[in-house]
Amino acid sequence: MNVKQDVEQQQHSDHSSDQYPQPPPQRRPRGFAAAAAAAGGSGKGRKEREKEKERTKLRERHRRAITSRMLTGLRQYGNFLLPARADMNDVLAALAREAGWIVEADGTTYRPSSVTAPLTVAAPPPPPPPPHTQLAPFPVRSIESPLSANSLKNSSMKASLDSQASLLRIDESLSPASLDSVVVAERDTRGEKYANASPINSPECVEADQLMRESAEGEGDFAGTPYIPVYVMLPTSIVNSYCQLVDVEATRQELRHLKSLNVDGVVVDCWWGIVEGWSPHKYEWSGYRDLFNIIREFELKLQVVMAFHECGGNASGEIPISLPKWVLEIGKDNQDIFFTDREGRRNTECLSWGIDKERVLKGRTGIEVCFDFMRSFRMEFNDLFEEGFITAVEIGLGASGELKYPSHPERIGWRYPGIGEFQCYDKYMQQNLRRAAKLRGHSFWARGPDNAGHYNSRPHETGFFCDRGDYDGYYGRFFLHWYAQTLIDHADQVLSLANLAFEGTQVIIKIPAVYWWYKTSSHAAELTAGFYNPTNQDGYSPIFDMLKKHSAAMKFVCYGPQHSAQESDEALADLEGLSWQVMNSAWDRSLAVAAHGTLPCHDRETFIRIIENAKPRNDPDRRHLSFFTYQQLTSVFMEREMCFSELDNFIKCMHDCLRLKEGDRSQLPI
C-alpha cells in the first residue's frame, strides 16, 4: 500500500512540473560580473572595473612596445623596407615576398611558376654556366637579378605599381621556414655549387644591386605623395644684442643658398631679450625690419618665433641671449620669478608660470608682458601681415621655446638620460599648490615629492618613479595632475592673447620629444617636464584639446640620432613610440601637425625615416605634416658638399619633385 501511494505521489509531482515548469538554473557569474555581484552593487565593484581598465591599458602599451621592437629589428637587421606605421598585413606580405611568394595588392598570395614546378631531391644540379653568363634567379626569390638593364627597369616599374612591395637582398644564409624541404635543399645545392662561379659577388653586381635598391627607394616610395613645405631656421646671431643686422652680405649669401635649394621659407627668432632688452615698454625692431626686407627680396615665406626664453649660445659661434636686462635686475631682488628646484637652485632660462597673474614685473604680470610684446610686433609689421608675407607665428611657452618645464637643464648638471627634477619650488608656484591642496581637502599635500631623486637619477632608484611607486598613489596623482594642469593653464592664457594679437594668422606651439624612459611604467622624464603621461594615462590629449580650442598648430620637435643604440636601450627610450602617440593624438583632433629637426645634417637612413613619418603611406586618412622645419645651417654645414646635396634631395622628396630620367638614377640620394 505504501508503495502504491509513493508511485501516485511521484506521478502527481510529474504532472505538476509539466503544468508549472521550473525556471532554468541561473548561470553563475564570472569575471567582472562575479566581482560586481560580490560587491553587491557598492563602490567596490566600480573600483575593480577601474583597476582592470588600467591593467588593460598597461597590457596594450606593452604589446605596442613589443611590436615596435619587432618592426625595428626587421628594418635594421632584415633589410625589410616596412612603412613607419606598419601593421601585420605589411609584415606578412614582406615575409611572404622574402620566402619567394607573390603578394598582390588585394592580398592574393601564391607561388610563382618557377617554385611550383615539381622538384626532386635526387635531381642532379644543372651544369655550371660559362663565364660572364647571367644566372637565372633563385627559385626562392620573387625579384629579378640586378645584372641587366631590363631587370632594373622592371624593378622600378614594379615599385611604382605597388608602393608596398619590398625590395629584398639575395642572402644565401636565409632559409624561410614556409618553404618545403625540397625547395630549400635545391636552393642550398645550387648556392654551394655556384658560390664562386656566380657573378653575384662581383663588384659590378654589388653596384647594380645597390643602384636597384636606391632607385626603388628614391623614386617609387614617394611618387604621388603630398607636397610638404620645408622651412629652414636662420641663425640666432643674425641680429645682435642691439637689434642690428650683423652682416648683410653674408645674410644675402645664405638666403641665396636656400633659394637654390627651393626651400619654401625661413624661420626667424624674435628675441624678447633683444627687442625689449634695456627698458620696459621700449621695443626696438630695426634689425628685424632690415632682415625681413632682404628675405622678401628672395620671395621666401616667413615664419617668426616669439622667443620669451634665453639662448645660451654654443660652440658654432651663436651669441648668448638672456632675458631682458631689466627683468634680470628684478630677479636679483626677487629670485622667485624664476623656476626653482627642490634644492633652491634658480633657472633663469625663462620666467616661472607662478607669476602669470602676479604684478611683479614693473606693475605687469608675466602674461601681460608677453601680450605687450606680441602686440608691439603686430603693430610694427602689420604691412607684412596684410600682404601675407608672414605666414605663421610660433609662440614660445617655456624652456627652449617649447611647452615644458625646464626640468633637464645641462647648466645645473643634468645629463642624458637623467629623469630631471620638478620645477615648482618658487614661492608663487608653492602658493598655487597650497590652494589646490586646500581645495582638494588635503592641505598636507601642499608639498613636492621628497623621494623623486635628483636630476641624473634613474626611475628604479627612486621611491616615486619606480614600478608601483608613489607616482600612482593618491598623493602622486594629485600632485602630477596639478603640475601638468599648471602647464596647460599657462599655454591656454598665452594663446588666448596671441589669437587677439595675430588674428587671422596661424599660431604654432612646440611640443618636445621627451622619449627616454618611455618604456617604463612611470615615464619619469615626461612627468618632470610637465606631461602626465604614464602607462595608465594619456598626457597629451588634454594639451591638444586646449590647442584645438585656439585653432593652434602643433610642431613636434624630432630629435635626431644623438645617442647610441646602447645608450637608448639602457635609457629604455622609444622615440618612435612617442612620436606615434603624439602625432596620432594631434591628428585625431584635426590639428595641423608640423615637425622640427634639431640637427643641421642627417644621414640617408634618418632622411628616409623623417619622410616616412611626414607622409605615412599606410594611413587610410592620408594624413601628413603641414610643414617641416629644418635646423639652422651653419658655415661649417655650407662647406660640406655631401651634406648640402643630401638636404637638396631631401627637400625634393618632401616636395615630391624628384623626377629623374632613366639614365640619371645614380643621382638618387635615398
PDB file of C-alpha atoms in Angstrom, residues 284-416:
ATOM      1  CA  GLU A 284      63.464  98.078 -30.925  1.00  0.00           C
ATOM      2  CA  TRP A 285      62.636  96.243 -34.180  1.00  0.00           C
ATOM      3  CA  SER A 286      65.011  97.914 -36.701  1.00  0.00           C
ATOM      4  CA  GLY A 287      67.297  94.904 -37.214  1.00  0.00           C
ATOM      5  CA  TYR A 288      64.373  92.589 -37.856  1.00  0.00           C
ATOM      6  CA  ARG A 289      62.856  95.092 -40.301  1.00  0.00           C
ATOM      7  CA  ASP A 290      66.085  95.073 -42.343  1.00  0.00           C
ATOM      8  CA  LEU A 291      66.223  91.265 -42.231  1.00  0.00           C
ATOM      9  CA  PHE A 292      62.609  90.836 -43.313  1.00  0.00           C
ATOM     10  CA  ASN A 293      63.119  93.173 -46.277  1.00  0.00           C
ATOM     11  CA  ILE A 294      66.034  91.065 -47.525  1.00  0.00           C
ATOM     12  CA  ILE A 295      64.046  87.850 -47.103  1.00  0.00           C
ATOM     13  CA  ARG A 296      61.218  89.365 -49.097  1.00  0.00           C
ATOM     14  CA  GLU A 297      63.626  90.158 -51.955  1.00  0.00           C
ATOM     15  CA  PHE A 298      64.238  86.432 -52.388  1.00  0.00           C
ATOM     16  CA  GLU A 299      60.481  85.722 -52.403  1.00  0.00           C
ATOM     17  CA  LEU A 300      60.694  83.357 -49.448  1.00  0.00           C
ATOM     18  CA  LYS A 301      57.897  82.892 -46.938  1.00  0.00           C
ATOM     19  CA  LEU A 302      58.479  83.857 -43.331  1.00  0.00           C
ATOM     20  CA  GLN A 303      57.566  82.322 -40.002  1.00  0.00           C
ATOM     21  CA  VAL A 304      58.508  84.198 -36.832  1.00  0.00           C
ATOM     22  CA  VAL A 305      59.052  82.952 -33.288  1.00  0.00           C
ATOM     23  CA  MET A 306      58.060  84.964 -30.231  1.00  0.00           C
ATOM     24  CA  ALA A 307      61.044  83.872 -28.122  1.00  0.00           C
ATOM     25  CA  PHE A 308      60.411  84.581 -24.423  1.00  0.00           C
ATOM     26  CA  HIS A 309      63.315  82.404 -23.233  1.00  0.00           C
ATOM     27  CA  GLU A 310      67.059  82.808 -23.232  1.00  0.00           C
ATOM     28  CA  CYS A 311      69.587  81.284 -25.632  1.00  0.00           C
ATOM     29  CA  GLY A 312      72.795  80.004 -24.106  1.00  0.00           C
ATOM     30  CA  GLY A 313      74.855  80.015 -27.322  1.00  0.00           C
ATOM     31  CA  ASN A 314      77.026  77.132 -28.494  1.00  0.00           C
ATOM     32  CA  ALA A 315      80.376  76.253 -29.982  1.00  0.00           C
ATOM     33  CA  SER A 316      79.312  77.240 -33.518  1.00  0.00           C
ATOM     34  CA  GLY A 317      79.501  80.924 -32.660  1.00  0.00           C
ATOM     35  CA  GLU A 318      75.925  81.650 -31.611  1.00  0.00           C
ATOM     36  CA  ILE A 319      75.753  84.628 -29.271  1.00  0.00           C
ATOM     37  CA  PRO A 320      74.183  84.159 -25.825  1.00  0.00           C
ATOM     38  CA  ILE A 321      70.846  85.947 -25.457  1.00  0.00           C
ATOM     39  CA  SER A 322      69.478  86.467 -21.959  1.00  0.00           C
ATOM     40  CA  LEU A 323      66.147  87.649 -20.719  1.00  0.00           C
ATOM     41  CA  PRO A 324      65.723  91.469 -20.736  1.00  0.00           C
ATOM     42  CA  LYS A 325      68.237  93.259 -18.524  1.00  0.00           C
ATOM     43  CA  TRP A 326      65.512  94.984 -16.518  1.00  0.00           C
ATOM     44  CA  VAL A 327      63.923  91.593 -15.783  1.00  0.00           C
ATOM     45  CA  LEU A 328      67.243  90.237 -14.514  1.00  0.00           C
ATOM     46  CA  GLU A 329      67.547  93.286 -12.256  1.00  0.00           C
ATOM     47  CA  ILE A 330      64.154  92.446 -10.760  1.00  0.00           C
ATOM     48  CA  GLY A 331      65.340  88.869 -10.338  1.00  0.00           C
ATOM     49  CA  LYS A 332      68.237  89.960  -8.156  1.00  0.00           C
ATOM     50  CA  ASP A 333      65.791  91.215  -5.533  1.00  0.00           C
ATOM     51  CA  ASN A 334      63.069  88.648  -6.146  1.00  0.00           C
ATOM     52  CA  GLN A 335      64.553  85.371  -7.336  1.00  0.00           C
ATOM     53  CA  ASP A 336      61.184  83.647  -7.088  1.00  0.00           C
ATOM     54  CA  ILE A 337      60.244  84.984 -10.528  1.00  0.00           C
ATOM     55  CA  PHE A 338      62.365  82.113 -11.912  1.00  0.00           C
ATOM     56  CA  PHE A 339      61.722  78.369 -11.854  1.00  0.00           C
ATOM     57  CA  THR A 340      63.256  76.696  -8.792  1.00  0.00           C
ATOM     58  CA  ASP A 341      64.129  73.089  -7.991  1.00  0.00           C
ATOM     59  CA  ARG A 342      63.920  71.297  -4.649  1.00  0.00           C
ATOM     60  CA  GLU A 343      67.431  72.401  -3.626  1.00  0.00           C
ATOM     61  CA  GLY A 344      66.553  76.049  -4.232  1.00  0.00           C
ATOM     62  CA  ARG A 345      68.582  76.441  -7.450  1.00  0.00           C
ATOM     63  CA  ARG A 346      67.129  79.080  -9.781  1.00  0.00           C
ATOM     64  CA  ASN A 347      66.819  78.629 -13.533  1.00  0.00           C
ATOM     65  CA  THR A 348      66.913  81.948 -15.412  1.00  0.00           C
ATOM     66  CA  GLU A 349      66.089  80.398 -18.789  1.00  0.00           C
ATOM     67  CA  CYS A 350      62.509  81.620 -18.589  1.00  0.00           C
ATOM     68  CA  LEU A 351      60.048  83.131 -16.128  1.00  0.00           C
ATOM     69  CA  SER A 352      58.129  80.969 -13.699  1.00  0.00           C
ATOM     70  CA  TRP A 353      54.494  80.346 -14.564  1.00  0.00           C
ATOM     71  CA  GLY A 354      53.696  81.184 -10.961  1.00  0.00           C
ATOM     72  CA  ILE A 355      53.843  84.915 -11.827  1.00  0.00           C
ATOM     73  CA  ASP A 356      51.355  84.673 -14.699  1.00  0.00           C
ATOM     74  CA  LYS A 357      48.902  86.640 -12.543  1.00  0.00           C
ATOM     75  CA  GLU A 358      51.343  88.356 -10.180  1.00  0.00           C
ATOM     76  CA  ARG A 359      52.230  92.026 -10.849  1.00  0.00           C
ATOM     77  CA  VAL A 360      55.917  91.726 -10.093  1.00  0.00           C
ATOM     78  CA  LEU A 361      57.371  92.993 -13.420  1.00  0.00           C
ATOM     79  CA  LYS A 362      57.209  96.773 -13.036  1.00  0.00           C
ATOM     80  CA  GLY A 363      53.476  96.616 -12.411  1.00  0.00           C
ATOM     81  CA  ARG A 364      52.762  93.950 -15.049  1.00  0.00           C
ATOM     82  CA  THR A 365      52.115  90.210 -14.809  1.00  0.00           C
ATOM     83  CA  GLY A 366      54.000  87.554 -16.698  1.00  0.00           C
ATOM     84  CA  ILE A 367      51.091  87.153 -19.129  1.00  0.00           C
ATOM     85  CA  GLU A 368      50.842  90.917 -19.753  1.00  0.00           C
ATOM     86  CA  VAL A 369      54.493  91.340 -20.746  1.00  0.00           C
ATOM     87  CA  CYS A 370      54.030  88.552 -23.308  1.00  0.00           C
ATOM     88  CA  PHE A 371      50.914  90.170 -24.732  1.00  0.00           C
ATOM     89  CA  ASP A 372      52.536  93.618 -24.930  1.00  0.00           C
ATOM     90  CA  PHE A 373      55.482  92.153 -26.828  1.00  0.00           C
ATOM     91  CA  MET A 374      53.235  90.312 -29.314  1.00  0.00           C
ATOM     92  CA  ARG A 375      51.023  93.368 -29.822  1.00  0.00           C
ATOM     93  CA  SER A 376      54.068  95.562 -30.493  1.00  0.00           C
ATOM     94  CA  PHE A 377      55.297  93.108 -33.146  1.00  0.00           C
ATOM     95  CA  ARG A 378      51.914  93.049 -34.868  1.00  0.00           C
ATOM     96  CA  MET A 379      51.706  96.842 -34.956  1.00  0.00           C
ATOM     97  CA  GLU A 380      55.281  97.203 -36.230  1.00  0.00           C
ATOM     98  CA  PHE A 381      54.925  94.663 -39.064  1.00  0.00           C
ATOM     99  CA  ASN A 382      51.236  94.958 -39.835  1.00  0.00           C
ATOM    100  CA  ASP A 383      52.047  95.623 -43.515  1.00  0.00           C
ATOM    101  CA  LEU A 384      53.810  92.253 -43.795  1.00  0.00           C
ATOM    102  CA  PHE A 385      50.815  90.515 -42.223  1.00  0.00           C
ATOM    103  CA  GLU A 386      48.433  92.246 -44.611  1.00  0.00           C
ATOM    104  CA  GLU A 387      50.333  91.134 -47.724  1.00  0.00           C
ATOM    105  CA  GLY A 388      50.623  87.558 -46.448  1.00  0.00           C
ATOM    106  CA  PHE A 389      54.423  87.587 -46.220  1.00  0.00           C
ATOM    107  CA  ILE A 390      54.350  86.365 -42.599  1.00  0.00           C
ATOM    108  CA  THR A 391      52.543  83.045 -42.818  1.00  0.00           C
ATOM    109  CA  ALA A 392      52.677  81.854 -39.177  1.00  0.00           C
ATOM    110  CA  VAL A 393      53.737  82.906 -35.680  1.00  0.00           C
ATOM    111  CA  GLU A 394      55.238  80.455 -33.214  1.00  0.00           C
ATOM    112  CA  ILE A 395      54.678  81.281 -29.552  1.00  0.00           C
ATOM    113  CA  GLY A 396      57.404  80.390 -27.059  1.00  0.00           C
ATOM    114  CA  LEU A 397      55.773  78.932 -23.960  1.00  0.00           C
ATOM    115  CA  GLY A 398      58.661  77.612 -21.888  1.00  0.00           C
ATOM    116  CA  ALA A 399      62.273  76.461 -21.871  1.00  0.00           C
ATOM    117  CA  SER A 400      63.857  76.398 -25.355  1.00  0.00           C
ATOM    118  CA  GLY A 401      60.636  77.916 -26.670  1.00  0.00           C
ATOM    119  CA  GLU A 402      58.847  74.605 -26.077  1.00  0.00           C
ATOM    120  CA  LEU A 403      55.837  73.844 -23.927  1.00  0.00           C
ATOM    121  CA  LYS A 404      57.664  72.234 -20.996  1.00  0.00           C
ATOM    122  CA  TYR A 405      59.189  72.893 -17.613  1.00  0.00           C
ATOM    123  CA  PRO A 406      62.980  73.461 -17.576  1.00  0.00           C
ATOM    124  CA  SER A 407      63.392  70.133 -15.807  1.00  0.00           C
ATOM    125  CA  HIS A 408      66.509  68.941 -17.695  1.00  0.00           C
ATOM    126  CA  PRO A 409      68.974  71.889 -17.512  1.00  0.00           C
ATOM    127  CA  GLU A 410      72.508  71.000 -18.547  1.00  0.00           C
ATOM    128  CA  ARG A 411      73.897  74.142 -16.895  1.00  0.00           C
ATOM    129  CA  ILE A 412      72.818  72.796 -13.499  1.00  0.00           C
ATOM    130  CA  GLY A 413      74.310  69.377 -14.157  1.00  0.00           C
ATOM    131  CA  TRP A 414      71.638  67.295 -15.886  1.00  0.00           C
ATOM    132  CA  ARG A 415      72.930  64.712 -18.352  1.00  0.00           C
ATOM    133  CA  TYR A 416      71.078  62.245 -20.555  1.00  0.00           C
TER     134      TYR A 416
END
